[in-house]
Amino acid sequence: MRAKQTSFDIAYRAGVSQSTVSRALRNSPLVNEETRRRVQEIAKELNYKVDRNASSLRTQLSGTIALLLFEDPTNDDSLINPFFLSMLGSITRASAKKGYDLLVSFQQMSNDWHADFEDTRKADGIILLGYGDYTDYEEKLVQLIKQETHFVRWGADVKGLSVVSVGCDNFDGGYQVTEHVIKNNRQHFAFLGGVSTGSPEFLDRYTGHCQALKDNNLKVDSNLQIDAISTDESGYQAAKQLIAKGIKFDAICTASDLIAIGAMRAIQEAGYNVPGDVAIAGFDDIATACSTSPALTTAKQDTVLAGEILVDKLLQLVSGEEAHTQLMPATLVVRKSCGS
Amino acid sequence: MRAKQTSFDIAYRAGVSQSTVSRALRNSPLVNEETRRRVQEIAKELNYKVDRNASSLRTQLSGTIALLLFEDPTNDDSLINPFFLSMLGSITRASAKKGYDLLVSFQQMSNDWHADFEDTRKADGIILLGYGDYTDYEEKLVQLIKQETHFVRWGADVKGLSVVSVGCDNFDGGYQVTEHVIKNNRQHFAFLGGVSTGSPEFLDRYTGHCQALKDNNLKVDSNLQIDAISTDESGYQAAKQLIAKGIKFDAICTASDLIAIGAMRAIQEAGYNVPGDVAIAGFDDIATACSTSPALTTAKQDTVLAGEILVDKLLQLVSGEEAHTQLMPATLVVRKSCGS
DNA sequence: AATTTACATGCATACGTATGCAGATTAGCC
DNA sequence: GGCTAATCTGCATACGTATGCATGTAAATT
């Protein structure tokens, strides 16, 4: 039972050649219906499985997608950002749906990831995932392109390079949320999230936020914008800084749910009521957002859809088709943290 | 640049044979220091990467671990249970640390997963992850053993089979949490979580819970135990059922944080104060547990540690060493939902 | 009946690497 | 200097599959 079965073993039992076995199992039309059935039956009986290494070596196709998850170097927490964890889940599902295996790998930006996966033939294509300014690794993207590696990435469009990016309309998301809060009669807005530094996503969200304020004749006070990375703790600290400034505010928009959650904690600890005294809005719609108290109003990024789109586009590239950058809508999810 | 480089190309440039290249790159002591250096230099220059398929075919080793994540069939939610998502993250990290790639795959219990991964040589070993009664798939475990597949699983020990399981001391976790709540002067305990049906984990937690009650001369009222699966919604429904019964209770222990979160919502909606009127405790310590209001007191399963242990044990098996089932401690995390 | 066509199978080989074995070169020894 | 030992390199082959090409057979066409 244990000595591994090969296609030759099947061939022997079926009284045909190895070629025929291979064809029969791949449902080649070249092989007779009757023969095919017999071969497949025997293969099943002997519990034969095609050796993927041999198969991949021969076909130069691995049936595998690699997912490279970049760690946020500013965050030494050993846990993964729940938004990306959710993306990971949906990408796993999406690739399974397409019959592809998923190879998951954490990477430091600084590593040699740009050369690895497809050149080793471990994967047919690569999905790049992670917050961060792509200028951090633009040269590596250039190299990927030069190598003709098939890849797609999550994030904002990369100008000047023919890279397929799938990202959320962060500007619009920021705009929508802010507008919603304005409608709840808030006038003095703070914004928590790294803008000058770091991810273009956060910047876009902030830009959308500011535009909504302007369109509603509200003032943008840059003193009320405080940098934060996407962690609970960073949001907490930023909110404390904000309070310490002593400037009046009745609403906080944030660049991510985690920031919002941390901020909410700080605000409540300081004795304010949410949303009574201060409205707080998030971004992402992570699972936790439903469970905060009050539940978090936020801009949802549809990770399930995003995962499917990323996988679809990548497989298009793999099969030689064209694929293009796509912007996904962000949708406002109204809960309790900003009033009705 | 694009035509893929092979070891023959390197050999040609270095003026040596392909064998020598292979040896040089694998740091074989057979090859001269000087030659090795030159070969490695050229390989780097040409951006050469070993073809993993060819390599694996030859060595019969893939350098890959497969993670099979079983879906809870009772939960058609397209999202993954946050506890397992967290395990996924830590396992990914742990295997990366050991130099292994991780192949992630969702599976239905009913599939042919038991034969797939190692026989196809895609992976050197398998990690099985998922709630559920192993009797659901005991026959498949038997087959895995018969095939001499290397695998470890998360969960309670499987009696009668030589299977390496790594699991949390659910009994003790349930005991600890309950004892803590008792110390906060509660007397009338309800328990939410599927006991008669489904996962042995839940049953163990419940058993620990009951033991703590008994040891403190408190009554176990089976009318106050209500089944629930590990989702927010299920916990919400169970809590509503509980309230509907009209039996007095001042504490709810649950089989998972998600259940607790749902229950908390139901209890608060019904106008009770947590923890004033009702103490609520969870199990798992998922990320969300810090962010509920009040923050959830719970029994923590250390997923980071669990991931490392699982990977370590698996690699021991792969390298022919013995490995044994291990029980991990659950640790009480006191927050606000049960009083001090 | 001779020829073409269609269909089914087998032969031989390539994918790129790793390694047992033999050979070559140099050093070491009496 | 002739021998063994030590060190390094190359040759040849195997891993298990997929597929181009040739072959063989039966049916269809003329």
PDB file of C-alpha atoms in Angstrom, chain B residues 186-319:
ATOM      1  CA  ARG B 186     -22.187  34.902  41.139  1.00  0.00           C
ATOM      2  CA  GLN B 187     -24.304  31.939  41.932  1.00  0.00           C
ATOM      3  CA  HIS B 188     -26.646  31.241  39.076  1.00  0.00           C
ATOM      4  CA  PHE B 189     -24.718  30.157  36.028  1.00  0.00           C
ATOM      5  CA  ALA B 190     -25.850  29.655  32.494  1.00  0.00           C
ATOM      6  CA  PHE B 191     -23.667  28.086  29.816  1.00  0.00           C
ATOM      7  CA  LEU B 192     -23.927  28.798  26.111  1.00  0.00           C
ATOM      8  CA  GLY B 193     -22.313  26.440  23.636  1.00  0.00           C
ATOM      9  CA  GLY B 194     -23.045  23.150  21.887  1.00  0.00           C
ATOM     10  CA  VAL B 195     -22.412  20.332  24.268  1.00  0.00           C
ATOM     11  CA  SER B 196     -24.363  17.280  23.296  1.00  0.00           C
ATOM     12  CA  THR B 197     -23.583  17.857  19.672  1.00  0.00           C
ATOM     13  CA  GLY B 198     -20.440  18.806  17.889  1.00  0.00           C
ATOM     14  CA  SER B 199     -17.050  19.592  19.140  1.00  0.00           C
ATOM     15  CA  PRO B 200     -15.361  17.831  22.024  1.00  0.00           C
ATOM     16  CA  GLU B 201     -13.644  21.132  22.763  1.00  0.00           C
ATOM     17  CA  PHE B 202     -16.936  22.664  23.752  1.00  0.00           C
ATOM     18  CA  LEU B 203     -17.847  19.670  25.817  1.00  0.00           C
ATOM     19  CA  ASP B 204     -14.577  19.845  27.723  1.00  0.00           C
ATOM     20  CA  ARG B 205     -15.096  23.498  28.439  1.00  0.00           C
ATOM     21  CA  TYR B 206     -18.521  22.761  29.737  1.00  0.00           C
ATOM     22  CA  THR B 207     -17.269  19.883  31.853  1.00  0.00           C
ATOM     23  CA  GLY B 208     -14.638  22.126  33.396  1.00  0.00           C
ATOM     24  CA  HIS B 209     -17.295  24.718  34.006  1.00  0.00           C
ATOM     25  CA  CYS B 210     -19.516  22.224  35.799  1.00  0.00           C
ATOM     26  CA  GLN B 211     -16.662  20.888  37.875  1.00  0.00           C
ATOM     27  CA  ALA B 212     -15.858  24.380  39.104  1.00  0.00           C
ATOM     28  CA  LEU B 213     -19.457  24.848  40.089  1.00  0.00           C
ATOM     29  CA  LYS B 214     -19.529  21.567  41.963  1.00  0.00           C
ATOM     30  CA  ASP B 215     -16.257  22.259  43.713  1.00  0.00           C
ATOM     31  CA  ASN B 216     -17.811  25.456  44.984  1.00  0.00           C
ATOM     32  CA  ASN B 217     -21.058  23.860  46.037  1.00  0.00           C
ATOM     33  CA  LEU B 218     -23.062  25.476  43.308  1.00  0.00           C
ATOM     34  CA  LYS B 219     -25.817  23.768  41.425  1.00  0.00           C
ATOM     35  CA  VAL B 220     -25.544  22.827  37.766  1.00  0.00           C
ATOM     36  CA  ASP B 221     -28.868  23.495  36.123  1.00  0.00           C
ATOM     37  CA  SER B 222     -29.031  21.828  32.751  1.00  0.00           C
ATOM     38  CA  ASN B 223     -31.924  24.074  31.857  1.00  0.00           C
ATOM     39  CA  LEU B 224     -29.434  26.873  31.782  1.00  0.00           C
ATOM     40  CA  GLN B 225     -27.219  25.212  29.225  1.00  0.00           C
ATOM     41  CA  ILE B 226     -28.126  26.123  25.677  1.00  0.00           C
ATOM     42  CA  ASP B 227     -26.467  24.907  22.506  1.00  0.00           C
ATOM     43  CA  ALA B 228     -24.777  27.357  20.219  1.00  0.00           C
ATOM     44  CA  ILE B 229     -22.154  27.189  17.500  1.00  0.00           C
ATOM     45  CA  SER B 230     -19.239  29.529  17.437  1.00  0.00           C
ATOM     46  CA  THR B 231     -20.771  32.578  15.851  1.00  0.00           C
ATOM     47  CA  ASP B 232     -21.900  35.922  17.104  1.00  0.00           C
ATOM     48  CA  GLU B 233     -25.375  35.299  15.793  1.00  0.00           C
ATOM     49  CA  SER B 234     -25.739  31.896  17.354  1.00  0.00           C
ATOM     50  CA  GLY B 235     -24.682  33.329  20.695  1.00  0.00           C
ATOM     51  CA  TYR B 236     -27.227  36.090  20.311  1.00  0.00           C
ATOM     52  CA  GLN B 237     -30.027  33.622  19.626  1.00  0.00           C
ATOM     53  CA  ALA B 238     -28.983  31.357  22.446  1.00  0.00           C
ATOM     54  CA  ALA B 239     -28.984  34.216  24.905  1.00  0.00           C
ATOM     55  CA  LYS B 240     -32.435  35.254  23.798  1.00  0.00           C
ATOM     56  CA  GLN B 241     -33.631  31.717  24.328  1.00  0.00           C
ATOM     57  CA  LEU B 242     -32.061  31.775  27.718  1.00  0.00           C
ATOM     58  CA  ILE B 243     -33.817  34.984  28.685  1.00  0.00           C
ATOM     59  CA  ALA B 244     -37.079  33.633  27.375  1.00  0.00           C
ATOM     60  CA  LYS B 245     -36.909  30.757  29.803  1.00  0.00           C
ATOM     61  CA  GLY B 246     -37.397  33.153  32.657  1.00  0.00           C
ATOM     62  CA  ILE B 247     -35.029  31.317  34.959  1.00  0.00           C
ATOM     63  CA  LYS B 248     -32.893  33.515  37.125  1.00  0.00           C
ATOM     64  CA  PHE B 249     -29.198  33.767  36.282  1.00  0.00           C
ATOM     65  CA  ASP B 250     -26.448  36.240  37.089  1.00  0.00           C
ATOM     66  CA  ALA B 251     -23.594  34.816  35.051  1.00  0.00           C
ATOM     67  CA  ILE B 252     -23.081  33.366  31.596  1.00  0.00           C
ATOM     68  CA  CYS B 253     -20.114  31.268  30.680  1.00  0.00           C
ATOM     69  CA  THR B 254     -19.702  30.469  27.043  1.00  0.00           C
ATOM     70  CA  ALA B 255     -17.812  28.060  24.852  1.00  0.00           C
ATOM     71  CA  SER B 256     -16.265  30.807  22.720  1.00  0.00           C
ATOM     72  CA  ASP B 257     -15.743  34.538  22.529  1.00  0.00           C
ATOM     73  CA  LEU B 258     -18.002  34.850  19.526  1.00  0.00           C
ATOM     74  CA  ILE B 259     -20.835  33.274  21.449  1.00  0.00           C
ATOM     75  CA  ALA B 260     -20.094  35.570  24.362  1.00  0.00           C
ATOM     76  CA  ILE B 261     -20.119  38.622  22.118  1.00  0.00           C
ATOM     77  CA  GLY B 262     -23.478  37.688  20.665  1.00  0.00           C
ATOM     78  CA  ALA B 263     -24.817  36.924  24.107  1.00  0.00           C
ATOM     79  CA  MET B 264     -23.606  40.229  25.445  1.00  0.00           C
ATOM     80  CA  ARG B 265     -25.491  42.021  22.745  1.00  0.00           C
ATOM     81  CA  ALA B 266     -28.698  40.155  23.542  1.00  0.00           C
ATOM     82  CA  ILE B 267     -28.324  40.714  27.253  1.00  0.00           C
ATOM     83  CA  GLN B 268     -27.688  44.412  26.859  1.00  0.00           C
ATOM     84  CA  GLU B 269     -30.554  44.783  24.423  1.00  0.00           C
ATOM     85  CA  ALA B 270     -32.770  43.157  26.998  1.00  0.00           C
ATOM     86  CA  GLY B 271     -31.855  45.976  29.336  1.00  0.00           C
ATOM     87  CA  TYR B 272     -29.462  44.215  31.631  1.00  0.00           C
ATOM     88  CA  ASN B 273     -26.157  45.625  32.691  1.00  0.00           C
ATOM     89  CA  VAL B 274     -22.940  43.703  32.073  1.00  0.00           C
ATOM     90  CA  PRO B 275     -21.347  42.881  34.429  1.00  0.00           C
ATOM     91  CA  GLY B 276     -23.657  44.527  36.959  1.00  0.00           C
ATOM     92  CA  ASP B 277     -26.645  42.267  36.439  1.00  0.00           C
ATOM     93  CA  VAL B 278     -24.990  39.512  34.451  1.00  0.00           C
ATOM     94  CA  ALA B 279     -21.361  38.502  34.199  1.00  0.00           C
ATOM     95  CA  ILE B 280     -20.334  37.167  30.796  1.00  0.00           C
ATOM     96  CA  ALA B 281     -17.195  35.180  30.073  1.00  0.00           C
ATOM     97  CA  GLY B 282     -15.782  33.976  26.789  1.00  0.00           C
ATOM     98  CA  PHE B 283     -13.215  31.490  25.573  1.00  0.00           C
ATOM     99  CA  ASP B 284     -10.355  31.891  23.059  1.00  0.00           C
ATOM    100  CA  ASP B 285      -9.331  35.498  23.523  1.00  0.00           C
ATOM    101  CA  ILE B 286      -9.769  36.609  19.946  1.00  0.00           C
ATOM    102  CA  ALA B 287      -8.690  40.111  18.998  1.00  0.00           C
ATOM    103  CA  THR B 288     -12.182  41.463  19.330  1.00  0.00           C
ATOM    104  CA  ALA B 289     -12.334  40.482  22.981  1.00  0.00           C
ATOM    105  CA  CYS B 290     -10.480  43.638  23.999  1.00  0.00           C
ATOM    106  CA  SER B 291     -12.865  45.849  22.131  1.00  0.00           C
ATOM    107  CA  THR B 292     -16.238  44.834  23.362  1.00  0.00           C
ATOM    108  CA  SER B 293     -17.908  46.941  25.938  1.00  0.00           C
ATOM    109  CA  PRO B 294     -17.308  45.903  28.579  1.00  0.00           C
ATOM    110  CA  ALA B 295     -14.100  44.177  27.487  1.00  0.00           C
ATOM    111  CA  LEU B 296     -14.436  40.441  27.632  1.00  0.00           C
ATOM    112  CA  THR B 297     -13.009  38.300  30.379  1.00  0.00           C
ATOM    113  CA  THR B 298     -11.999  35.046  28.785  1.00  0.00           C
ATOM    114  CA  ALA B 299      -9.732  32.004  28.696  1.00  0.00           C
ATOM    115  CA  LYS B 300      -6.901  32.630  26.311  1.00  0.00           C
ATOM    116  CA  GLN B 301      -5.600  30.051  23.886  1.00  0.00           C
ATOM    117  CA  ASP B 302      -2.145  31.156  22.867  1.00  0.00           C
ATOM    118  CA  THR B 303      -2.323  30.872  19.104  1.00  0.00           C
ATOM    119  CA  VAL B 304       1.220  32.014  18.494  1.00  0.00           C
ATOM    120  CA  LEU B 305       2.588  29.307  20.700  1.00  0.00           C
ATOM    121  CA  ALA B 306       0.146  26.776  19.314  1.00  0.00           C
ATOM    122  CA  GLY B 307       1.265  27.500  15.771  1.00  0.00           C
ATOM    123  CA  GLU B 308       4.877  27.022  16.665  1.00  0.00           C
ATOM    124  CA  ILE B 309       4.258  23.787  18.486  1.00  0.00           C
ATOM    125  CA  LEU B 310       2.194  22.388  15.663  1.00  0.00           C
ATOM    126  CA  VAL B 311       4.875  23.188  13.126  1.00  0.00           C
ATOM    127  CA  ASP B 312       7.660  21.886  15.343  1.00  0.00           C
ATOM    128  CA  LYS B 313       5.925  18.593  15.968  1.00  0.00           C
ATOM    129  CA  LEU B 314       5.122  18.149  12.329  1.00  0.00           C
ATOM    130  CA  LEU B 315       8.691  18.742  11.285  1.00  0.00           C
ATOM    131  CA  GLN B 316       9.821  16.255  13.883  1.00  0.00           C
ATOM    132  CA  LEU B 317       7.588  13.664  12.280  1.00  0.00           C
ATOM    133  CA  VAL B 318       8.806  14.590   8.829  1.00  0.00           C
ATOM    134  CA  SER B 319      12.384  14.100   9.857  1.00  0.00           C
TER     135      SER B 319
END
